[in-house]
Amino acid sequence: MSFELLATDGKARRGRLTFPRGTVETPAFMPVGTYGTVKGMLPRDIVATGAEIILGNTFHLWLRPGTEVIKEHGDLHDFMQWKGPILTDSGGFQVFSLGAMRKIKEEGVTFASPVDGAKVFMGPEESMQVQRDLGSDIVMIFDECTPYPADEDVARVSMELSLRWAQRSKNAHGDNTAALFGIVQGGMHENLRMRSLEGLEKIGFDGLAIGGLSVGEPKHEMIKVLDYLPGRMPADKPRYLMGVGKPEDLVEGVRRGVDMFDCVMPTRNARNGHLFIDTGVLKIRNAFHRHDDSPLDPTCDCYTCQNFSRAYLHHLDKCGEMLGSMLNTIHNLRHYQRLMAGLREAIQQGTLAAFVDAFYAKRGLPVPPLD
């Protein structure tokens, strides 16, 4: 993988990632394909939304169907018929989310499989091997996601463990030609975040991610971290904000120098009838859409908006038809990709401030200040 910085506007960056399987224009949003599928989407539909890279889940694919099944097809790209790059998370966050079901030691994590209850172990070496078997284009280190809230002592112990696991992940990655990203941890403590960043830079990675956000902290806490952290990360490497978020979060991340994002929000919200439009969120389940023959979003060029009315989408949702979730997902993912394309163009043209002003004006919201 190579990263080229093409333009800047303030802290915001316009770049390009190049892989053997294709290029990814940044800032980029990655749809989440947890089990080797972006829910409700054929690979060709994902491409049509403008997505160039997707995310797969190491933890879940390892447990089911298992890498031995996937390797019989080649790798994850062949298994799910996605031709572009894939980033796989390490499984650390999923292990973190198991709570009392898992036990963390220096060696790694032992937990009861959520699939069949069997006792399972995963450490940095196991995570690197699974991601190698999946054929990931971007591999994430195995880390411990610092819980929220966490006092400084708890966050420090967690961060230091993640740094040791980062070194083991780098060692185990070995001759794998895929890119390897480190993950900055440290909770809401700036001094710990900076120690984590310095430690990761010494180990050496192809890119760096910001972890431990979108785990229940208030919005202002996330913004506080984004105000100081991305700008201190190496300028010649991509910066990835994990698990974030709403369209407003993407805009604020880009304004502060983030290059890559992922989140289940557009796909999950689509299945619940919450659809993103330029003025905010439209709830298609509301009864007043029953007779609305207008498109979901007249400014959107997605297949859903070009062909179907709000009344039809409301009808599908009320009937529980799977086509409703599919059409909603097409729209939400296209909305996110249109947003990212607009941000990229604005950075390229040096008009990001005007773009941000218009973005918030359509929503009737004030523009958040930049630190």
PDB file of C-alpha atoms in Angstrom, residues 27-308:
ATOM      1  CA  PRO A  27     -11.205  10.982   2.886  1.00  0.00           C
ATOM      2  CA  ALA A  28     -12.963   7.623   2.563  1.00  0.00           C
ATOM      3  CA  PHE A  29     -15.881   5.906   4.246  1.00  0.00           C
ATOM      4  CA  MET A  30     -15.759   2.098   4.453  1.00  0.00           C
ATOM      5  CA  PRO A  31     -19.056   0.171   4.598  1.00  0.00           C
ATOM      6  CA  VAL A  32     -18.983  -2.569   7.222  1.00  0.00           C
ATOM      7  CA  GLY A  33     -19.286  -6.180   6.058  1.00  0.00           C
ATOM      8  CA  THR A  34     -19.119  -7.994   9.390  1.00  0.00           C
ATOM      9  CA  TYR A  35     -19.771 -11.544   8.189  1.00  0.00           C
ATOM     10  CA  GLY A  36     -18.359 -11.150   4.688  1.00  0.00           C
ATOM     11  CA  THR A  37     -21.393  -9.225   3.475  1.00  0.00           C
ATOM     12  CA  VAL A  38     -22.569  -5.656   3.712  1.00  0.00           C
ATOM     13  CA  LYS A  39     -26.078  -6.498   4.899  1.00  0.00           C
ATOM     14  CA  GLY A  40     -28.638  -6.421   2.096  1.00  0.00           C
ATOM     15  CA  MET A  41     -26.111  -5.499  -0.591  1.00  0.00           C
ATOM     16  CA  LEU A  42     -24.729  -7.373  -3.585  1.00  0.00           C
ATOM     17  CA  PRO A  43     -21.086  -6.536  -4.322  1.00  0.00           C
ATOM     18  CA  ARG A  44     -22.157  -4.717  -7.500  1.00  0.00           C
ATOM     19  CA  ASP A  45     -24.562  -2.592  -5.427  1.00  0.00           C
ATOM     20  CA  ILE A  46     -21.736  -1.614  -3.072  1.00  0.00           C
ATOM     21  CA  VAL A  47     -19.627  -0.545  -6.055  1.00  0.00           C
ATOM     22  CA  ALA A  48     -22.559   1.488  -7.398  1.00  0.00           C
ATOM     23  CA  THR A  49     -22.694   3.513  -4.175  1.00  0.00           C
ATOM     24  CA  GLY A  50     -19.122   4.683  -4.819  1.00  0.00           C
ATOM     25  CA  ALA A  51     -17.437   2.640  -2.094  1.00  0.00           C
ATOM     26  CA  GLU A  52     -13.894   1.578  -2.996  1.00  0.00           C
ATOM     27  CA  ILE A  53     -12.965  -0.346   0.161  1.00  0.00           C
ATOM     28  CA  ILE A  54     -15.001  -2.281   2.728  1.00  0.00           C
ATOM     29  CA  LEU A  55     -14.389  -3.588   6.231  1.00  0.00           C
ATOM     30  CA  GLY A  56     -14.526  -7.229   7.295  1.00  0.00           C
ATOM     31  CA  ASN A  57     -14.641  -8.572  10.834  1.00  0.00           C
ATOM     32  CA  THR A  58     -11.770 -10.857  11.817  1.00  0.00           C
ATOM     33  CA  PHE A  59     -13.421 -12.080  15.018  1.00  0.00           C
ATOM     34  CA  HIS A  60     -16.733 -13.127  13.501  1.00  0.00           C
ATOM     35  CA  LEU A  61     -15.280 -14.636  10.312  1.00  0.00           C
ATOM     36  CA  TRP A  62     -12.772 -16.629  12.376  1.00  0.00           C
ATOM     37  CA  LEU A  63     -15.573 -18.121  14.462  1.00  0.00           C
ATOM     38  CA  ARG A  64     -17.931 -18.634  11.535  1.00  0.00           C
ATOM     39  CA  PRO A  65     -17.412 -19.989   8.921  1.00  0.00           C
ATOM     40  CA  GLY A  66     -13.720 -20.261   9.917  1.00  0.00           C
ATOM     41  CA  THR A  67     -10.681 -19.476   7.824  1.00  0.00           C
ATOM     42  CA  GLU A  68     -10.411 -23.067   6.570  1.00  0.00           C
ATOM     43  CA  VAL A  69     -13.690 -22.617   4.675  1.00  0.00           C
ATOM     44  CA  ILE A  70     -12.696 -19.208   3.329  1.00  0.00           C
ATOM     45  CA  LYS A  71      -9.263 -20.457   2.214  1.00  0.00           C
ATOM     46  CA  GLU A  72     -10.936 -23.182   0.142  1.00  0.00           C
ATOM     47  CA  HIS A  73     -12.166 -20.347  -2.072  1.00  0.00           C
ATOM     48  CA  GLY A  74      -8.843 -18.444  -2.061  1.00  0.00           C
ATOM     49  CA  ASP A  75      -9.360 -15.643   0.439  1.00  0.00           C
ATOM     50  CA  LEU A  76     -12.134 -13.350   1.665  1.00  0.00           C
ATOM     51  CA  HIS A  77     -12.234 -11.430  -1.625  1.00  0.00           C
ATOM     52  CA  ASP A  78     -12.925 -14.658  -3.518  1.00  0.00           C
ATOM     53  CA  PHE A  79     -15.357 -15.941  -0.885  1.00  0.00           C
ATOM     54  CA  MET A  80     -17.588 -12.851  -0.992  1.00  0.00           C
ATOM     55  CA  GLN A  81     -16.776 -11.789  -4.568  1.00  0.00           C
ATOM     56  CA  TRP A  82     -15.532  -8.329  -3.652  1.00  0.00           C
ATOM     57  CA  LYS A  83     -12.786  -7.246  -6.043  1.00  0.00           C
ATOM     58  CA  GLY A  84     -11.574  -4.148  -4.202  1.00  0.00           C
ATOM     59  CA  PRO A  85      -9.442  -3.709  -1.076  1.00  0.00           C
ATOM     60  CA  ILE A  86     -10.631  -4.981   2.312  1.00  0.00           C
ATOM     61  CA  LEU A  87      -9.630  -3.731   5.761  1.00  0.00           C
ATOM     62  CA  THR A  88     -10.101  -6.212   8.578  1.00  0.00           C
ATOM     63  CA  ASP A  89     -10.286  -5.230  12.219  1.00  0.00           C
ATOM     64  CA  SER A  90      -8.243  -7.380  14.557  1.00  0.00           C
ATOM     65  CA  GLY A  91     -11.035  -8.719  16.753  1.00  0.00           C
ATOM     66  CA  GLY A  92      -9.940  -6.637  19.729  1.00  0.00           C
ATOM     67  CA  PHE A  93     -13.092  -4.533  19.886  1.00  0.00           C
ATOM     68  CA  GLN A  94     -15.375  -7.566  19.608  1.00  0.00           C
ATOM     69  CA  VAL A  95     -13.502  -9.277  22.433  1.00  0.00           C
ATOM     70  CA  PHE A  96     -13.836  -6.055  24.469  1.00  0.00           C
ATOM     71  CA  SER A  97     -17.590  -6.038  23.863  1.00  0.00           C
ATOM     72  CA  LEU A  98     -17.965  -9.536  25.347  1.00  0.00           C
ATOM     73  CA  GLY A  99     -17.552  -8.025  28.819  1.00  0.00           C
ATOM     74  CA  ALA A 100     -17.702 -10.659  31.560  1.00  0.00           C
ATOM     75  CA  MET A 101     -17.477 -13.448  28.987  1.00  0.00           C
ATOM     76  CA  ARG A 102     -13.757 -12.788  28.443  1.00  0.00           C
ATOM     77  CA  LYS A 103     -10.547 -12.918  30.487  1.00  0.00           C
ATOM     78  CA  ILE A 104      -7.591 -10.755  29.493  1.00  0.00           C
ATOM     79  CA  LYS A 105      -4.007 -11.817  30.223  1.00  0.00           C
ATOM     80  CA  GLU A 106      -0.616 -10.803  28.856  1.00  0.00           C
ATOM     81  CA  GLU A 107      -0.738 -13.664  26.345  1.00  0.00           C
ATOM     82  CA  GLY A 108      -4.121 -12.663  24.941  1.00  0.00           C
ATOM     83  CA  VAL A 109      -7.809 -13.127  25.616  1.00  0.00           C
ATOM     84  CA  THR A 110      -9.734 -16.271  26.546  1.00  0.00           C
ATOM     85  CA  PHE A 111     -13.478 -16.139  26.055  1.00  0.00           C
ATOM     86  CA  ALA A 112     -16.588 -18.201  25.500  1.00  0.00           C
ATOM     87  CA  SER A 113     -17.479 -18.279  21.812  1.00  0.00           C
ATOM     88  CA  PRO A 114     -20.758 -16.446  21.197  1.00  0.00           C
ATOM     89  CA  VAL A 115     -21.446 -19.027  18.475  1.00  0.00           C
ATOM     90  CA  ASP A 116     -21.345 -22.273  20.469  1.00  0.00           C
ATOM     91  CA  GLY A 117     -20.013 -21.403  23.937  1.00  0.00           C
ATOM     92  CA  ALA A 118     -16.684 -23.174  23.379  1.00  0.00           C
ATOM     93  CA  LYS A 119     -13.593 -21.831  25.170  1.00  0.00           C
ATOM     94  CA  VAL A 120     -11.521 -19.882  22.644  1.00  0.00           C
ATOM     95  CA  PHE A 121      -8.206 -18.003  22.802  1.00  0.00           C
ATOM     96  CA  MET A 122      -7.039 -15.094  20.654  1.00  0.00           C
ATOM     97  CA  GLY A 123      -3.826 -13.131  20.956  1.00  0.00           C
ATOM     98  CA  PRO A 124      -1.813 -10.936  18.587  1.00  0.00           C
ATOM     99  CA  GLU A 125      -0.268 -13.897  16.778  1.00  0.00           C
ATOM    100  CA  GLU A 126      -3.629 -15.588  16.218  1.00  0.00           C
ATOM    101  CA  SER A 127      -5.183 -12.357  14.968  1.00  0.00           C
ATOM    102  CA  MET A 128      -2.348 -11.762  12.505  1.00  0.00           C
ATOM    103  CA  GLN A 129      -2.646 -15.322  11.177  1.00  0.00           C
ATOM    104  CA  VAL A 130      -6.401 -15.047  10.704  1.00  0.00           C
ATOM    105  CA  GLN A 131      -6.042 -11.749   8.843  1.00  0.00           C
ATOM    106  CA  ARG A 132      -3.300 -13.256   6.685  1.00  0.00           C
ATOM    107  CA  ASP A 133      -5.626 -16.150   5.843  1.00  0.00           C
ATOM    108  CA  LEU A 134      -8.404 -13.695   4.987  1.00  0.00           C
ATOM    109  CA  GLY A 135      -6.119 -11.961   2.497  1.00  0.00           C
ATOM    110  CA  SER A 136      -6.739  -8.552   4.058  1.00  0.00           C
ATOM    111  CA  ASP A 137      -5.308  -5.521   2.278  1.00  0.00           C
ATOM    112  CA  ILE A 138      -5.148  -3.557   5.539  1.00  0.00           C
ATOM    113  CA  VAL A 139      -4.495  -5.534   8.720  1.00  0.00           C
ATOM    114  CA  MET A 140      -5.212  -3.995  12.114  1.00  0.00           C
ATOM    115  CA  ILE A 141      -3.060  -4.808  15.139  1.00  0.00           C
ATOM    116  CA  PHE A 142      -4.602  -6.738  18.022  1.00  0.00           C
ATOM    117  CA  ASP A 143      -5.276  -4.311  20.850  1.00  0.00           C
ATOM    118  CA  GLU A 144      -7.378  -3.839  23.944  1.00  0.00           C
ATOM    119  CA  CYS A 145     -10.081  -1.236  23.535  1.00  0.00           C
ATOM    120  CA  THR A 146      -9.860   0.988  26.613  1.00  0.00           C
ATOM    121  CA  PRO A 147     -13.260   1.051  28.324  1.00  0.00           C
ATOM    122  CA  TYR A 148     -15.217   4.217  28.981  1.00  0.00           C
ATOM    123  CA  PRO A 149     -15.154   5.638  31.526  1.00  0.00           C
ATOM    124  CA  ALA A 150     -11.632   4.744  32.653  1.00  0.00           C
ATOM    125  CA  ASP A 151      -9.500   6.642  35.147  1.00  0.00           C
ATOM    126  CA  GLU A 152      -5.895   7.355  34.248  1.00  0.00           C
ATOM    127  CA  ASP A 153      -4.478   4.282  35.993  1.00  0.00           C
ATOM    128  CA  VAL A 154      -6.874   1.892  34.255  1.00  0.00           C
ATOM    129  CA  ALA A 155      -6.345   3.598  30.892  1.00  0.00           C
ATOM    130  CA  ARG A 156      -2.548   3.503  31.324  1.00  0.00           C
ATOM    131  CA  VAL A 157      -2.449  -0.243  32.045  1.00  0.00           C
ATOM    132  CA  SER A 158      -4.699  -0.898  29.048  1.00  0.00           C
ATOM    133  CA  MET A 159      -2.664   1.350  26.747  1.00  0.00           C
ATOM    134  CA  GLU A 160       0.642  -0.233  27.783  1.00  0.00           C
ATOM    135  CA  LEU A 161      -0.759  -3.716  27.158  1.00  0.00           C
ATOM    136  CA  SER A 162      -1.917  -2.592  23.713  1.00  0.00           C
ATOM    137  CA  LEU A 163       1.586  -1.296  22.962  1.00  0.00           C
ATOM    138  CA  ARG A 164       3.130  -4.640  23.866  1.00  0.00           C
ATOM    139  CA  TRP A 165       0.531  -6.385  21.727  1.00  0.00           C
ATOM    140  CA  ALA A 166       1.323  -3.914  18.920  1.00  0.00           C
ATOM    141  CA  GLN A 167       4.954  -5.052  18.902  1.00  0.00           C
ATOM    142  CA  ARG A 168       3.883  -8.701  18.882  1.00  0.00           C
ATOM    143  CA  SER A 169       1.446  -7.966  16.059  1.00  0.00           C
ATOM    144  CA  LYS A 170       4.255  -6.348  14.042  1.00  0.00           C
ATOM    145  CA  ASN A 171       6.532  -9.323  14.662  1.00  0.00           C
ATOM    146  CA  ALA A 172       3.826 -11.828  13.706  1.00  0.00           C
ATOM    147  CA  HIS A 173       2.851  -9.853  10.591  1.00  0.00           C
ATOM    148  CA  GLY A 174       6.325 -10.728   9.322  1.00  0.00           C
ATOM    149  CA  ASP A 175       6.571 -11.054   5.548  1.00  0.00           C
ATOM    150  CA  ASN A 176       2.887 -10.366   4.925  1.00  0.00           C
ATOM    151  CA  THR A 177       2.796  -7.752   2.148  1.00  0.00           C
ATOM    152  CA  ALA A 178      -0.496  -6.281   3.368  1.00  0.00           C
ATOM    153  CA  ALA A 179      -0.451  -2.914   5.113  1.00  0.00           C
ATOM    154  CA  LEU A 180      -0.405  -3.021   8.918  1.00  0.00           C
ATOM    155  CA  PHE A 181      -2.013  -0.243  10.964  1.00  0.00           C
ATOM    156  CA  GLY A 182      -1.326   0.575  14.595  1.00  0.00           C
ATOM    157  CA  ILE A 183      -4.103   1.768  16.911  1.00  0.00           C
ATOM    158  CA  VAL A 184      -3.690   4.704  19.301  1.00  0.00           C
ATOM    159  CA  GLN A 185      -5.323   4.049  22.675  1.00  0.00           C
ATOM    160  CA  GLY A 186      -5.273   5.850  26.015  1.00  0.00           C
ATOM    161  CA  GLY A 187      -8.888   6.648  26.733  1.00  0.00           C
ATOM    162  CA  MET A 188      -9.718  10.329  27.218  1.00  0.00           C
ATOM    163  CA  HIS A 189      -6.262  11.126  28.637  1.00  0.00           C
ATOM    164  CA  GLU A 190      -4.113  13.241  26.312  1.00  0.00           C
ATOM    165  CA  ASN A 191      -0.821  12.275  27.946  1.00  0.00           C
ATOM    166  CA  LEU A 192      -1.602   8.568  27.488  1.00  0.00           C
ATOM    167  CA  ARG A 193      -2.725   9.086  23.896  1.00  0.00           C
ATOM    168  CA  MET A 194       0.574  10.792  23.117  1.00  0.00           C
ATOM    169  CA  ARG A 195       2.577   8.012  24.793  1.00  0.00           C
ATOM    170  CA  SER A 196       0.652   5.472  22.746  1.00  0.00           C
ATOM    171  CA  LEU A 197       1.305   7.401  19.528  1.00  0.00           C
ATOM    172  CA  GLU A 198       5.022   7.714  20.284  1.00  0.00           C
ATOM    173  CA  GLY A 199       5.281   4.003  21.049  1.00  0.00           C
ATOM    174  CA  LEU A 200       3.531   3.045  17.822  1.00  0.00           C
ATOM    175  CA  GLU A 201       5.754   5.353  15.785  1.00  0.00           C
ATOM    176  CA  LYS A 202       8.840   3.650  17.244  1.00  0.00           C
ATOM    177  CA  ILE A 203       7.504   0.218  16.249  1.00  0.00           C
ATOM    178  CA  GLY A 204       6.646   1.463  12.756  1.00  0.00           C
ATOM    179  CA  PHE A 205       3.365   0.978  10.905  1.00  0.00           C
ATOM    180  CA  ASP A 206       1.948   1.737   7.460  1.00  0.00           C
ATOM    181  CA  GLY A 207      -0.910   3.762   8.930  1.00  0.00           C
ATOM    182  CA  LEU A 208      -2.355   4.702  12.292  1.00  0.00           C
ATOM    183  CA  ALA A 209      -5.865   4.467  13.682  1.00  0.00           C
ATOM    184  CA  ILE A 210      -7.610   6.243  16.530  1.00  0.00           C
ATOM    185  CA  GLY A 211      -9.282   3.612  18.685  1.00  0.00           C
ATOM    186  CA  GLY A 212     -11.312   3.747  21.858  1.00  0.00           C
ATOM    187  CA  LEU A 213     -13.820   6.324  20.612  1.00  0.00           C
ATOM    188  CA  SER A 214     -17.521   5.824  19.901  1.00  0.00           C
ATOM    189  CA  VAL A 215     -17.652   3.560  22.973  1.00  0.00           C
ATOM    190  CA  GLY A 216     -20.198   5.574  24.918  1.00  0.00           C
ATOM    191  CA  GLU A 217     -18.325   8.803  25.563  1.00  0.00           C
ATOM    192  CA  PRO A 218     -20.125  12.160  25.117  1.00  0.00           C
ATOM    193  CA  LYS A 219     -19.653  13.846  21.751  1.00  0.00           C
ATOM    194  CA  HIS A 220     -17.557  16.648  23.230  1.00  0.00           C
ATOM    195  CA  GLU A 221     -15.071  14.096  24.621  1.00  0.00           C
ATOM    196  CA  MET A 222     -14.570  12.604  21.160  1.00  0.00           C
ATOM    197  CA  ILE A 223     -14.104  16.041  19.617  1.00  0.00           C
ATOM    198  CA  LYS A 224     -11.566  16.920  22.313  1.00  0.00           C
ATOM    199  CA  VAL A 225      -9.425  13.932  21.275  1.00  0.00           C
ATOM    200  CA  LEU A 226      -9.821  14.805  17.592  1.00  0.00           C
ATOM    201  CA  ASP A 227      -8.773  18.389  18.273  1.00  0.00           C
ATOM    202  CA  TYR A 228      -5.259  17.361  19.313  1.00  0.00           C
ATOM    203  CA  LEU A 229      -4.520  13.853  18.042  1.00  0.00           C
ATOM    204  CA  PRO A 230      -4.797  13.625  14.217  1.00  0.00           C
ATOM    205  CA  GLY A 231      -2.582  16.660  13.662  1.00  0.00           C
ATOM    206  CA  ARG A 232       0.223  15.034  15.670  1.00  0.00           C
ATOM    207  CA  MET A 233       0.117  11.817  13.670  1.00  0.00           C
ATOM    208  CA  PRO A 234       2.643  11.381  10.823  1.00  0.00           C
ATOM    209  CA  ALA A 235       1.640  13.463   7.803  1.00  0.00           C
ATOM    210  CA  ASP A 236       2.849  10.847   5.325  1.00  0.00           C
ATOM    211  CA  LYS A 237       0.601   8.044   6.615  1.00  0.00           C
ATOM    212  CA  PRO A 238      -3.177   7.563   6.542  1.00  0.00           C
ATOM    213  CA  ARG A 239      -5.199   8.319   9.676  1.00  0.00           C
ATOM    214  CA  TYR A 240      -8.208   6.146  10.455  1.00  0.00           C
ATOM    215  CA  LEU A 241     -10.965   6.959  12.966  1.00  0.00           C
ATOM    216  CA  MET A 242     -12.489   3.626  13.944  1.00  0.00           C
ATOM    217  CA  GLY A 243     -16.230   3.086  14.328  1.00  0.00           C
ATOM    218  CA  VAL A 244     -17.353   6.661  13.619  1.00  0.00           C
ATOM    219  CA  GLY A 245     -20.053   7.662  12.795  1.00  0.00           C
ATOM    220  CA  LYS A 246     -22.863  10.088  11.928  1.00  0.00           C
ATOM    221  CA  PRO A 247     -22.475  12.363   8.878  1.00  0.00           C
ATOM    222  CA  GLU A 248     -21.692  15.255  11.245  1.00  0.00           C
ATOM    223  CA  ASP A 249     -18.951  13.145  12.855  1.00  0.00           C
ATOM    224  CA  LEU A 250     -17.377  12.454   9.465  1.00  0.00           C
ATOM    225  CA  VAL A 251     -17.340  16.152   8.634  1.00  0.00           C
ATOM    226  CA  GLU A 252     -15.768  17.032  11.985  1.00  0.00           C
ATOM    227  CA  GLY A 253     -13.199  14.250  11.623  1.00  0.00           C
ATOM    228  CA  VAL A 254     -12.232  15.420   8.138  1.00  0.00           C
ATOM    229  CA  ARG A 255     -11.936  19.029   9.341  1.00  0.00           C
ATOM    230  CA  ARG A 256      -9.397  17.772  11.890  1.00  0.00           C
ATOM    231  CA  GLY A 257      -7.281  15.705   9.499  1.00  0.00           C
ATOM    232  CA  VAL A 258      -8.813  12.197   9.511  1.00  0.00           C
ATOM    233  CA  ASP A 259      -8.585  10.213   6.249  1.00  0.00           C
ATOM    234  CA  MET A 260     -10.623   7.035   6.838  1.00  0.00           C
ATOM    235  CA  PHE A 261     -13.843   6.092   8.613  1.00  0.00           C
ATOM    236  CA  ASP A 262     -16.096   3.073   9.129  1.00  0.00           C
ATOM    237  CA  CYS A 263     -19.397   2.622  10.911  1.00  0.00           C
ATOM    238  CA  VAL A 264     -22.447   0.360  10.873  1.00  0.00           C
ATOM    239  CA  MET A 265     -24.723   3.389  11.217  1.00  0.00           C
ATOM    240  CA  PRO A 266     -25.794   3.846   7.560  1.00  0.00           C
ATOM    241  CA  THR A 267     -26.623   0.158   7.111  1.00  0.00           C
ATOM    242  CA  ARG A 268     -28.149  -0.428  10.548  1.00  0.00           C
ATOM    243  CA  ASN A 269     -30.216   2.745  10.391  1.00  0.00           C
ATOM    244  CA  ALA A 270     -31.417   1.788   6.918  1.00  0.00           C
ATOM    245  CA  ARG A 271     -32.863  -1.457   8.248  1.00  0.00           C
ATOM    246  CA  ASN A 272     -34.677   0.556  10.931  1.00  0.00           C
ATOM    247  CA  GLY A 273     -36.164   3.017   8.457  1.00  0.00           C
ATOM    248  CA  HIS A 274     -33.910   5.946   9.400  1.00  0.00           C
ATOM    249  CA  LEU A 275     -32.693   7.466   6.144  1.00  0.00           C
ATOM    250  CA  PHE A 276     -30.067  10.177   5.739  1.00  0.00           C
ATOM    251  CA  ILE A 277     -30.922  13.195   3.609  1.00  0.00           C
ATOM    252  CA  ASP A 278     -29.250  16.594   3.324  1.00  0.00           C
ATOM    253  CA  THR A 279     -31.521  18.133   5.954  1.00  0.00           C
ATOM    254  CA  GLY A 280     -30.977  15.377   8.530  1.00  0.00           C
ATOM    255  CA  VAL A 281     -32.724  12.048   9.104  1.00  0.00           C
ATOM    256  CA  LEU A 282     -36.021  11.012   7.488  1.00  0.00           C
ATOM    257  CA  LYS A 283     -38.027   8.354   9.323  1.00  0.00           C
ATOM    258  CA  ILE A 284     -39.772   6.425   6.574  1.00  0.00           C
ATOM    259  CA  ARG A 285     -42.051   4.632   9.059  1.00  0.00           C
ATOM    260  CA  ASN A 286     -43.939   7.827   9.838  1.00  0.00           C
ATOM    261  CA  ALA A 287     -47.539   7.606   8.613  1.00  0.00           C
ATOM    262  CA  PHE A 288     -47.427  10.864   6.658  1.00  0.00           C
ATOM    263  CA  HIS A 289     -45.174   9.182   4.065  1.00  0.00           C
ATOM    264  CA  ARG A 290     -48.002   6.804   3.102  1.00  0.00           C
ATOM    265  CA  HIS A 291     -49.248   9.075   0.276  1.00  0.00           C
ATOM    266  CA  ASP A 292     -45.947  10.819  -0.533  1.00  0.00           C
ATOM    267  CA  ASP A 293     -45.100  10.158  -4.184  1.00  0.00           C
ATOM    268  CA  SER A 294     -41.891  12.212  -4.099  1.00  0.00           C
ATOM    269  CA  PRO A 295     -38.448  10.578  -4.178  1.00  0.00           C
ATOM    270  CA  LEU A 296     -36.661   9.984  -0.909  1.00  0.00           C
ATOM    271  CA  ASP A 297     -34.108  12.678  -1.733  1.00  0.00           C
ATOM    272  CA  PRO A 298     -34.541  14.630  -5.004  1.00  0.00           C
ATOM    273  CA  THR A 299     -30.841  15.587  -4.962  1.00  0.00           C
ATOM    274  CA  CYS A 300     -29.630  11.964  -4.713  1.00  0.00           C
ATOM    275  CA  ASP A 301     -28.569   9.914  -7.738  1.00  0.00           C
ATOM    276  CA  CYS A 302     -28.860   6.480  -6.106  1.00  0.00           C
ATOM    277  CA  TYR A 303     -30.985   3.684  -7.594  1.00  0.00           C
ATOM    278  CA  THR A 304     -33.554   4.046  -4.820  1.00  0.00           C
ATOM    279  CA  CYS A 305     -34.107   7.778  -5.268  1.00  0.00           C
ATOM    280  CA  GLN A 306     -34.136   7.527  -9.052  1.00  0.00           C
ATOM    281  CA  ASN A 307     -36.842   4.857  -9.138  1.00  0.00           C
ATOM    282  CA  PHE A 308     -39.045   4.720  -6.030  1.00  0.00           C
TER     283      PHE A 308
END
